[in-house]
Amino acid sequence: MAQSLDKALQQLQLDTLCRFSPEQVAALQQTTGLDNDNLALSLLPLAQQKALPTVSNFRVGALAIAGSGHWYLGANLEVDGLPLNHSLHAEQSAIGHAALWGETTIDKVVVTASPCGHCRQFMNELNQDKLVIVLPQTRQSLAELLPHAFGPADLGIDGGMLNAPAGSLAFDTEDPLILAALSEANASYAPYSQNRAGVALLLDDGRICRGRYLENAAFNPSLSPMQLALSQVLLQGATPTRIRQAVMVEAEADIRQHDTAAQTLARLSPVALYSLVL
Ligand SMILES: [Zn+2]
């Protein structure tokens, strides 16, 4: 079965095997004969290849199945030389990936190992009662994995992480990198701090990798825009050493992203972070 999946993936001729359209998923299912969950589980090694587990050496792969039928890979990212709480978890990477493509619902998160408490809390911010977590041996709803949860509704926030109203930050420029970071800042989710933020990283081949801030009612599981953008660099088959320019746009607020983002970037790339506070 693994051989037929490999062959089917080669036939798709994808430049970057990190996002699958509904048509590609259907083609893979037809070729392999695997059902939805088992095909997703079979793709997790692809996600694991994108991990940067420099501290743990433990590769975690995840796949978010969005309501649109698109599938998004994610992988863990650890930052050598910084405290462990700068790490990005695979589930965050996959859901952040889906967010960057404008997805508004996630039906399933498929992952190689049981989600940690941090990720359960992060996924709870989706505010989707029917979210299912698929593991190699079991399938459970998030509600079963996180009973008596504390979430956005407890802080008076309706909707969830993928349904935030658009921001209105504005900056007069034609620089595509600043515009990309600005667009992500306006699409970010920061209902507790109002610190909307976005990052854009220019690679040596002209590609732009984006990240946006995704905040959490429990604060600590909030996903930094720099971590998400760096995760995109890896998912798209590049390395942080190929970053040529880095821009962050964030809203004036009581908290700031810049220092932490610059510190994270500095551990992985010599490029300095250009930052705008609006
Ligand atoms: Zn986790």
PDB file of C-alpha atoms and ligand atoms in Angstrom:
ATOM      1  CA  MET A   1       0.000   0.000   0.000  1.00  0.00           C
ATOM      2  CA  ALA A   2       2.833   2.400   0.833  1.00  0.00           C
ATOM      3  CA  GLN A   3       4.317   1.888  -2.611  1.00  0.00           C
ATOM      4  CA  SER A   4       1.053   2.725  -4.330  1.00  0.00           C
ATOM      5  CA  LEU A   5       0.714   5.891  -2.211  1.00  0.00           C
ATOM      6  CA  ASP A   6       4.243   6.963  -3.133  1.00  0.00           C
ATOM      7  CA  LYS A   7       3.483   6.385  -6.799  1.00  0.00           C
ATOM      8  CA  ALA A   8       0.222   8.300  -6.560  1.00  0.00           C
ATOM      9  CA  LEU A   9       1.996  11.237  -4.878  1.00  0.00           C
ATOM     10  CA  GLN A  10       4.601  11.306  -7.653  1.00  0.00           C
ATOM     11  CA  GLN A  11       1.833  11.424 -10.231  1.00  0.00           C
ATOM     12  CA  LEU A  12       0.437  14.567  -8.596  1.00  0.00           C
ATOM     13  CA  GLN A  13       3.763  16.276  -9.421  1.00  0.00           C
ATOM     14  CA  LEU A  14       3.339  18.796  -6.658  1.00  0.00           C
ATOM     15  CA  ASP A  15       6.187  21.240  -6.121  1.00  0.00           C
ATOM     16  CA  THR A  16       5.515  21.344  -2.454  1.00  0.00           C
ATOM     17  CA  LEU A  17       3.667  18.426  -0.968  1.00  0.00           C
ATOM     18  CA  CYS A  18       2.067  20.326   1.874  1.00  0.00           C
ATOM     19  CA  ARG A  19      -1.486  21.151   0.737  1.00  0.00           C
ATOM     20  CA  PHE A  20      -3.949  18.917  -1.096  1.00  0.00           C
ATOM     21  CA  SER A  21      -7.031  19.975  -3.037  1.00  0.00           C
ATOM     22  CA  PRO A  22     -10.261  17.917  -2.833  1.00  0.00           C
ATOM     23  CA  GLU A  23      -9.518  16.609  -6.347  1.00  0.00           C
ATOM     24  CA  GLN A  24      -6.038  15.500  -5.326  1.00  0.00           C
ATOM     25  CA  VAL A  25      -7.440  13.806  -2.219  1.00  0.00           C
ATOM     26  CA  ALA A  26     -10.018  11.991  -4.363  1.00  0.00           C
ATOM     27  CA  ALA A  27      -7.316  10.882  -6.810  1.00  0.00           C
ATOM     28  CA  LEU A  28      -5.149   9.572  -3.975  1.00  0.00           C
ATOM     29  CA  GLN A  29      -8.107   7.708  -2.489  1.00  0.00           C
ATOM     30  CA  GLN A  30      -8.915   6.137  -5.820  1.00  0.00           C
ATOM     31  CA  THR A  31      -5.333   5.035  -6.426  1.00  0.00           C
ATOM     32  CA  THR A  32      -4.700   3.679  -2.946  1.00  0.00           C
ATOM     33  CA  GLY A  33      -8.146   2.386  -2.010  1.00  0.00           C
ATOM     34  CA  LEU A  34      -7.682   3.976   1.426  1.00  0.00           C
ATOM     35  CA  ASP A  35     -10.589   5.619   3.226  1.00  0.00           C
ATOM     36  CA  ASN A  36     -10.401   9.256   4.312  1.00  0.00           C
ATOM     37  CA  ASP A  37      -8.864   8.751   7.765  1.00  0.00           C
ATOM     38  CA  ASN A  38      -6.388   6.087   6.689  1.00  0.00           C
ATOM     39  CA  LEU A  39      -5.212   8.122   3.713  1.00  0.00           C
ATOM     40  CA  ALA A  40      -4.676  11.109   6.018  1.00  0.00           C
ATOM     41  CA  LEU A  41      -2.740   8.943   8.483  1.00  0.00           C
ATOM     42  CA  SER A  42      -0.631   7.601   5.591  1.00  0.00           C
ATOM     43  CA  LEU A  43       0.327  11.147   4.608  1.00  0.00           C
ATOM     44  CA  LEU A  44       1.653  12.041   8.071  1.00  0.00           C
ATOM     45  CA  PRO A  45       5.225  10.875   7.282  1.00  0.00           C
ATOM     46  CA  LEU A  46       5.288  13.630   4.626  1.00  0.00           C
ATOM     47  CA  ALA A  47       4.425  16.125   7.356  1.00  0.00           C
ATOM     48  CA  GLN A  48       7.027  14.676   9.719  1.00  0.00           C
ATOM     49  CA  GLN A  49       9.704  15.275   7.065  1.00  0.00           C
ATOM     50  CA  LYS A  50       8.972  19.020   7.366  1.00  0.00           C
ATOM     51  CA  ALA A  51       9.677  19.138  11.113  1.00  0.00           C
ATOM     52  CA  LEU A  52      12.602  21.012  12.653  1.00  0.00           C
ATOM     53  CA  PRO A  53      12.986  19.179  15.984  1.00  0.00           C
ATOM     54  CA  THR A  54      16.407  20.563  16.870  1.00  0.00           C
ATOM     55  CA  VAL A  55      15.932  20.076  20.615  1.00  0.00           C
ATOM     56  CA  SER A  56      13.757  16.975  21.000  1.00  0.00           C
ATOM     57  CA  ASN A  57      14.704  15.133  17.810  1.00  0.00           C
ATOM     58  CA  PHE A  58      11.027  14.033  17.922  1.00  0.00           C
ATOM     59  CA  ARG A  59       9.246  14.624  14.634  1.00  0.00           C
ATOM     60  CA  VAL A  60       5.523  15.287  14.944  1.00  0.00           C
ATOM     61  CA  GLY A  61       3.332  15.445  11.836  1.00  0.00           C
ATOM     62  CA  ALA A  62      -0.234  16.716  11.624  1.00  0.00           C
ATOM     63  CA  LEU A  63      -2.856  17.233   8.958  1.00  0.00           C
ATOM     64  CA  ALA A  64      -5.837  19.576   9.212  1.00  0.00           C
ATOM     65  CA  ILE A  65      -8.882  18.658   7.117  1.00  0.00           C
ATOM     66  CA  ALA A  66     -10.771  21.866   6.414  1.00  0.00           C
ATOM     67  CA  GLY A  67     -14.460  22.306   5.689  1.00  0.00           C
ATOM     68  CA  SER A  68     -13.594  23.200   2.081  1.00  0.00           C
ATOM     69  CA  GLY A  69     -12.181  19.695   1.590  1.00  0.00           C
ATOM     70  CA  HIS A  70      -8.568  20.891   1.388  1.00  0.00           C
ATOM     71  CA  TRP A  71      -5.959  19.109   3.493  1.00  0.00           C
ATOM     72  CA  TYR A  72      -3.090  21.000   5.157  1.00  0.00           C
ATOM     73  CA  LEU A  73       0.090  19.516   6.564  1.00  0.00           C
ATOM     74  CA  GLY A  74       1.846  20.790   9.665  1.00  0.00           C
ATOM     75  CA  ALA A  75       4.976  19.871  11.607  1.00  0.00           C
ATOM     76  CA  ASN A  76       6.701  20.821  14.835  1.00  0.00           C
ATOM     77  CA  LEU A  77       9.368  23.525  14.944  1.00  0.00           C
ATOM     78  CA  GLU A  78      11.830  24.029  17.780  1.00  0.00           C
ATOM     79  CA  VAL A  79      14.213  26.952  18.082  1.00  0.00           C
ATOM     80  CA  ASP A  80      17.725  26.053  19.151  1.00  0.00           C
ATOM     81  CA  GLY A  81      19.030  28.340  21.899  1.00  0.00           C
ATOM     82  CA  LEU A  82      15.631  29.631  23.063  1.00  0.00           C
ATOM     83  CA  PRO A  83      13.376  28.343  25.854  1.00  0.00           C
ATOM     84  CA  LEU A  84      11.078  25.452  24.962  1.00  0.00           C
ATOM     85  CA  ASN A  85       7.983  27.666  25.039  1.00  0.00           C
ATOM     86  CA  HIS A  86       9.153  29.146  21.716  1.00  0.00           C
ATOM     87  CA  SER A  87       8.334  25.784  20.068  1.00  0.00           C
ATOM     88  CA  LEU A  88       5.547  25.422  17.523  1.00  0.00           C
ATOM     89  CA  HIS A  89       3.513  22.218  17.710  1.00  0.00           C
ATOM     90  CA  ALA A  90       2.468  20.258  14.622  1.00  0.00           C
ATOM     91  CA  GLU A  91      -1.261  20.769  15.237  1.00  0.00           C
ATOM     92  CA  GLN A  92      -0.710  24.544  15.464  1.00  0.00           C
ATOM     93  CA  SER A  93       1.339  24.443  12.270  1.00  0.00           C
ATOM     94  CA  ALA A  94      -1.412  22.574  10.356  1.00  0.00           C
ATOM     95  CA  ILE A  95      -4.266  24.752  11.629  1.00  0.00           C
ATOM     96  CA  GLY A  96      -2.257  27.932  11.068  1.00  0.00           C
ATOM     97  CA  HIS A  97      -1.529  26.682   7.545  1.00  0.00           C
ATOM     98  CA  ALA A  98      -5.278  26.293   6.918  1.00  0.00           C
ATOM     99  CA  ALA A  99      -5.904  29.763   8.362  1.00  0.00           C
ATOM    100  CA  LEU A 100      -3.432  31.296   5.911  1.00  0.00           C
ATOM    101  CA  TRP A 101      -5.509  29.892   3.036  1.00  0.00           C
ATOM    102  CA  GLY A 102      -8.660  31.485   4.408  1.00  0.00           C
ATOM    103  CA  GLU A 103     -10.283  28.361   5.802  1.00  0.00           C
ATOM    104  CA  THR A 104     -13.065  29.083   8.290  1.00  0.00           C
ATOM    105  CA  THR A 105     -13.764  25.580   9.619  1.00  0.00           C
ATOM    106  CA  ILE A 106     -11.672  22.521  10.461  1.00  0.00           C
ATOM    107  CA  ASP A 107     -13.453  19.149  10.497  1.00  0.00           C
ATOM    108  CA  LYS A 108     -10.599  16.932  11.622  1.00  0.00           C
ATOM    109  CA  VAL A 109      -7.059  17.158  12.875  1.00  0.00           C
ATOM    110  CA  VAL A 110      -5.022  14.025  12.150  1.00  0.00           C
ATOM    111  CA  VAL A 111      -1.813  13.651  14.130  1.00  0.00           C
ATOM    112  CA  THR A 112       0.974  11.146  14.787  1.00  0.00           C
ATOM    113  CA  ALA A 113       0.765  11.362  18.589  1.00  0.00           C
ATOM    114  CA  SER A 114      -1.930  12.324  21.081  1.00  0.00           C
ATOM    115  CA  PRO A 115      -2.280  16.126  21.250  1.00  0.00           C
ATOM    116  CA  CYS A 116      -0.705  17.698  24.327  1.00  0.00           C
ATOM    117  CA  GLY A 117      -2.746  19.891  26.664  1.00  0.00           C
ATOM    118  CA  HIS A 118      -1.354  23.025  25.020  1.00  0.00           C
ATOM    119  CA  CYS A 119      -2.655  21.897  21.596  1.00  0.00           C
ATOM    120  CA  ARG A 120      -6.042  20.845  22.981  1.00  0.00           C
ATOM    121  CA  GLN A 121      -6.393  24.351  24.369  1.00  0.00           C
ATOM    122  CA  PHE A 122      -5.174  25.859  21.079  1.00  0.00           C
ATOM    123  CA  MET A 123      -7.732  23.818  19.091  1.00  0.00           C
ATOM    124  CA  ASN A 124     -10.475  24.801  21.515  1.00  0.00           C
ATOM    125  CA  GLU A 125     -10.091  28.361  20.208  1.00  0.00           C
ATOM    126  CA  LEU A 126     -11.561  27.127  16.898  1.00  0.00           C
ATOM    127  CA  ASN A 127     -14.840  27.082  18.826  1.00  0.00           C
ATOM    128  CA  GLN A 128     -16.070  24.111  16.766  1.00  0.00           C
ATOM    129  CA  ASP A 129     -18.055  21.571  18.746  1.00  0.00           C
ATOM    130  CA  LYS A 130     -17.702  18.790  16.203  1.00  0.00           C
ATOM    131  CA  LEU A 131     -13.939  18.874  15.721  1.00  0.00           C
ATOM    132  CA  VAL A 132     -12.582  15.301  15.604  1.00  0.00           C
ATOM    133  CA  ILE A 133      -9.018  14.293  16.454  1.00  0.00           C
ATOM    134  CA  VAL A 134      -7.813  11.274  14.465  1.00  0.00           C
ATOM    135  CA  LEU A 135      -4.880   9.306  15.880  1.00  0.00           C
ATOM    136  CA  PRO A 136      -3.349   6.092  14.522  1.00  0.00           C
ATOM    137  CA  GLN A 137      -5.352   3.972  16.976  1.00  0.00           C
ATOM    138  CA  THR A 138      -8.351   6.089  17.887  1.00  0.00           C
ATOM    139  CA  ARG A 139     -10.744   8.883  16.952  1.00  0.00           C
ATOM    140  CA  GLN A 140     -12.186  11.239  19.543  1.00  0.00           C
ATOM    141  CA  SER A 141     -13.908  14.578  19.600  1.00  0.00           C
ATOM    142  CA  LEU A 142     -12.018  17.523  21.059  1.00  0.00           C
ATOM    143  CA  ALA A 143     -14.834  17.813  23.606  1.00  0.00           C
ATOM    144  CA  GLU A 144     -13.930  14.324  24.860  1.00  0.00           C
ATOM    145  CA  LEU A 145     -10.240  15.209  25.020  1.00  0.00           C
ATOM    146  CA  LEU A 146     -10.832  18.550  26.749  1.00  0.00           C
ATOM    147  CA  PRO A 147     -13.805  18.301  29.110  1.00  0.00           C
ATOM    148  CA  HIS A 148     -14.910  21.321  31.159  1.00  0.00           C
ATOM    149  CA  ALA A 149     -12.957  23.528  28.755  1.00  0.00           C
ATOM    150  CA  PHE A 150     -12.199  27.218  29.162  1.00  0.00           C
ATOM    151  CA  GLY A 151     -12.637  29.019  25.861  1.00  0.00           C
ATOM    152  CA  PRO A 152     -13.480  32.243  24.044  1.00  0.00           C
ATOM    153  CA  ALA A 153     -17.104  32.274  25.239  1.00  0.00           C
ATOM    154  CA  ASP A 154     -15.833  32.498  28.845  1.00  0.00           C
ATOM    155  CA  LEU A 155     -14.244  35.829  27.926  1.00  0.00           C
ATOM    156  CA  GLY A 156     -17.255  37.065  26.005  1.00  0.00           C
ATOM    157  CA  ILE A 157     -15.911  36.318  22.516  1.00  0.00           C
ATOM    158  CA  ASP A 158     -18.278  34.887  19.905  1.00  0.00           C
ATOM    159  CA  GLY A 159     -16.981  32.968  16.933  1.00  0.00           C
ATOM    160  CA  GLY A 160     -13.463  31.583  16.957  1.00  0.00           C
ATOM    161  CA  MET A 161      -9.936  31.689  15.704  1.00  0.00           C
ATOM    162  CA  LEU A 162     -10.830  31.270  12.009  1.00  0.00           C
ATOM    163  CA  ASN A 163     -13.832  33.589  12.066  1.00  0.00           C
ATOM    164  CA  ALA A 164     -12.364  36.866  13.253  1.00  0.00           C
ATOM    165  CA  PRO A 165     -13.664  40.087  11.761  1.00  0.00           C
ATOM    166  CA  ALA A 166     -11.082  41.664   9.454  1.00  0.00           C
ATOM    167  CA  GLY A 167      -8.878  44.395  10.861  1.00  0.00           C
ATOM    168  CA  SER A 168      -8.533  47.908   9.484  1.00  0.00           C
ATOM    169  CA  LEU A 169      -4.797  48.553   9.774  1.00  0.00           C
ATOM    170  CA  ALA A 170      -3.554  50.663   6.861  1.00  0.00           C
ATOM    171  CA  PHE A 171      -0.152  51.739   5.550  1.00  0.00           C
ATOM    172  CA  ASP A 172       0.617  53.567   2.316  1.00  0.00           C
ATOM    173  CA  THR A 173       3.132  51.417   0.433  1.00  0.00           C
ATOM    174  CA  GLU A 174       3.538  49.338  -2.702  1.00  0.00           C
ATOM    175  CA  ASP A 175       6.179  47.088  -1.158  1.00  0.00           C
ATOM    176  CA  PRO A 176       4.798  43.563  -1.663  1.00  0.00           C
ATOM    177  CA  LEU A 177       6.439  42.232   1.485  1.00  0.00           C
ATOM    178  CA  ILE A 178       4.985  44.958   3.716  1.00  0.00           C
ATOM    179  CA  LEU A 179       1.606  44.517   2.020  1.00  0.00           C
ATOM    180  CA  ALA A 180       1.743  40.767   2.700  1.00  0.00           C
ATOM    181  CA  ALA A 181       2.543  41.323   6.394  1.00  0.00           C
ATOM    182  CA  LEU A 182      -0.172  43.999   6.611  1.00  0.00           C
ATOM    183  CA  SER A 183      -2.708  41.669   5.030  1.00  0.00           C
ATOM    184  CA  GLU A 184      -1.844  38.946   7.555  1.00  0.00           C
ATOM    185  CA  ALA A 185      -2.081  41.411  10.440  1.00  0.00           C
ATOM    186  CA  ASN A 186      -5.574  42.350   9.301  1.00  0.00           C
ATOM    187  CA  ALA A 187      -6.514  38.664   9.019  1.00  0.00           C
ATOM    188  CA  SER A 188      -5.042  37.793  12.415  1.00  0.00           C
ATOM    189  CA  TYR A 189      -7.040  36.916  15.535  1.00  0.00           C
ATOM    190  CA  ALA A 190      -6.297  39.009  18.634  1.00  0.00           C
ATOM    191  CA  PRO A 191      -9.587  39.549  20.490  1.00  0.00           C
ATOM    192  CA  TYR A 192      -7.959  39.627  23.949  1.00  0.00           C
ATOM    193  CA  SER A 193      -5.061  42.027  23.349  1.00  0.00           C
ATOM    194  CA  GLN A 194      -6.058  43.763  20.072  1.00  0.00           C
ATOM    195  CA  ASN A 195      -2.420  43.216  19.057  1.00  0.00           C
ATOM    196  CA  ARG A 196      -3.127  42.154  15.467  1.00  0.00           C
ATOM    197  CA  ALA A 197       0.111  41.054  13.831  1.00  0.00           C
ATOM    198  CA  GLY A 198       1.435  39.555  10.621  1.00  0.00           C
ATOM    199  CA  VAL A 199       4.817  38.485   9.265  1.00  0.00           C
ATOM    200  CA  ALA A 200       6.122  38.091   5.712  1.00  0.00           C
ATOM    201  CA  LEU A 201       9.417  36.400   4.863  1.00  0.00           C
ATOM    202  CA  LEU A 202      10.976  36.758   1.400  1.00  0.00           C
ATOM    203  CA  LEU A 203      12.943  33.717   0.220  1.00  0.00           C
ATOM    204  CA  ASP A 204      15.886  33.772  -2.205  1.00  0.00           C
ATOM    205  CA  ASP A 205      13.667  32.458  -5.034  1.00  0.00           C
ATOM    206  CA  GLY A 206      11.069  35.238  -4.629  1.00  0.00           C
ATOM    207  CA  ARG A 207       8.492  33.243  -2.683  1.00  0.00           C
ATOM    208  CA  ILE A 208       6.853  34.973   0.276  1.00  0.00           C
ATOM    209  CA  CYS A 209       6.051  32.900   3.375  1.00  0.00           C
ATOM    210  CA  ARG A 210       3.410  34.384   5.612  1.00  0.00           C
ATOM    211  CA  GLY A 211       2.411  34.134   9.251  1.00  0.00           C
ATOM    212  CA  ARG A 212      -0.378  35.661  11.323  1.00  0.00           C
ATOM    213  CA  TYR A 213      -1.005  35.939  15.042  1.00  0.00           C
ATOM    214  CA  LEU A 214      -3.632  33.517  16.420  1.00  0.00           C
ATOM    215  CA  GLU A 215      -4.459  34.360  20.017  1.00  0.00           C
ATOM    216  CA  ASN A 216      -5.855  32.087  22.730  1.00  0.00           C
ATOM    217  CA  ALA A 217      -8.255  32.612  25.626  1.00  0.00           C
ATOM    218  CA  ALA A 218      -5.724  30.897  27.895  1.00  0.00           C
ATOM    219  CA  PHE A 219      -3.011  33.260  26.549  1.00  0.00           C
ATOM    220  CA  ASN A 220       0.022  30.918  26.581  1.00  0.00           C
ATOM    221  CA  PRO A 221      -1.042  28.690  23.651  1.00  0.00           C
ATOM    222  CA  SER A 222      -1.269  31.791  21.406  1.00  0.00           C
ATOM    223  CA  LEU A 223       0.550  31.229  18.115  1.00  0.00           C
ATOM    224  CA  SER A 224       3.163  33.815  17.191  1.00  0.00           C
ATOM    225  CA  PRO A 225       3.129  35.112  13.605  1.00  0.00           C
ATOM    226  CA  MET A 226       6.894  34.541  13.279  1.00  0.00           C
ATOM    227  CA  GLN A 227       6.627  30.896  14.316  1.00  0.00           C
ATOM    228  CA  LEU A 228       3.848  30.351  11.780  1.00  0.00           C
ATOM    229  CA  ALA A 229       5.812  32.048   8.981  1.00  0.00           C
ATOM    230  CA  LEU A 230       8.921  29.986   9.775  1.00  0.00           C
ATOM    231  CA  SER A 231       6.781  26.866   9.741  1.00  0.00           C
ATOM    232  CA  GLN A 232       5.598  27.851   6.259  1.00  0.00           C
ATOM    233  CA  VAL A 233       9.226  28.138   5.105  1.00  0.00           C
ATOM    234  CA  LEU A 234       9.784  24.526   6.155  1.00  0.00           C
ATOM    235  CA  LEU A 235       6.469  23.224   4.793  1.00  0.00           C
ATOM    236  CA  GLN A 236       7.285  24.759   1.422  1.00  0.00           C
ATOM    237  CA  GLY A 237      10.514  22.791   1.293  1.00  0.00           C
ATOM    238  CA  ALA A 238      12.913  25.649   2.077  1.00  0.00           C
ATOM    239  CA  THR A 239      15.108  26.446   5.072  1.00  0.00           C
ATOM    240  CA  PRO A 240      15.346  29.648   7.173  1.00  0.00           C
ATOM    241  CA  THR A 241      18.858  30.227   5.766  1.00  0.00           C
ATOM    242  CA  ARG A 242      17.148  31.135   2.482  1.00  0.00           C
ATOM    243  CA  ILE A 243      15.292  34.120   4.003  1.00  0.00           C
ATOM    244  CA  ARG A 244      16.431  37.391   2.409  1.00  0.00           C
ATOM    245  CA  GLN A 245      14.025  39.923   3.987  1.00  0.00           C
ATOM    246  CA  ALA A 246      11.688  39.789   6.966  1.00  0.00           C
ATOM    247  CA  VAL A 247       8.840  42.179   7.799  1.00  0.00           C
ATOM    248  CA  MET A 248       6.423  42.340  10.711  1.00  0.00           C
ATOM    249  CA  VAL A 249       3.369  44.588  10.978  1.00  0.00           C
ATOM    250  CA  GLU A 250       1.603  44.823  14.306  1.00  0.00           C
ATOM    251  CA  ALA A 251      -1.046  46.967  15.904  1.00  0.00           C
ATOM    252  CA  GLU A 252      -0.304  49.374  18.739  1.00  0.00           C
ATOM    253  CA  ALA A 253      -1.443  47.567  21.900  1.00  0.00           C
ATOM    254  CA  ASP A 254      -0.456  46.778  25.492  1.00  0.00           C
ATOM    255  CA  ILE A 255       1.572  43.792  24.297  1.00  0.00           C
ATOM    256  CA  ARG A 256       4.157  43.635  21.496  1.00  0.00           C
ATOM    257  CA  GLN A 257       5.310  40.830  19.222  1.00  0.00           C
ATOM    258  CA  HIS A 258       8.476  42.456  17.909  1.00  0.00           C
ATOM    259  CA  ASP A 259      11.133  41.564  20.486  1.00  0.00           C
ATOM    260  CA  THR A 260      10.211  37.892  20.658  1.00  0.00           C
ATOM    261  CA  ALA A 261       9.804  37.600  16.889  1.00  0.00           C
ATOM    262  CA  ALA A 262      13.178  39.261  16.258  1.00  0.00           C
ATOM    263  CA  GLN A 263      14.825  36.988  18.807  1.00  0.00           C
ATOM    264  CA  THR A 264      13.319  33.887  17.199  1.00  0.00           C
ATOM    265  CA  LEU A 265      14.320  34.947  13.694  1.00  0.00           C
ATOM    266  CA  ALA A 266      17.853  35.787  14.859  1.00  0.00           C
ATOM    267  CA  ARG A 267      18.371  32.197  16.014  1.00  0.00           C
ATOM    268  CA  LEU A 268      17.611  30.869  12.525  1.00  0.00           C
ATOM    269  CA  SER A 269      18.643  33.588  10.081  1.00  0.00           C
ATOM    270  CA  PRO A 270      21.107  36.527   9.935  1.00  0.00           C
ATOM    271  CA  VAL A 271      18.403  38.729   8.348  1.00  0.00           C
ATOM    272  CA  ALA A 272      17.191  41.570  10.583  1.00  0.00           C
ATOM    273  CA  LEU A 273      13.451  41.984  11.196  1.00  0.00           C
ATOM    274  CA  TYR A 274      11.936  45.194   9.792  1.00  0.00           C
ATOM    275  CA  SER A 275       8.999  46.115  11.960  1.00  0.00           C
ATOM    276  CA  LEU A 276       6.066  48.500  11.658  1.00  0.00           C
ATOM    277  CA  VAL A 277       3.746  49.387  14.529  1.00  0.00           C
ATOM    278  CA  LEU A 278       0.473  50.888  13.315  1.00  0.00           C
TER     279      LEU A 278
HETATM  280 ZN    ZN B   1       1.067  20.031  21.298  1.00  0.00          ZN
END
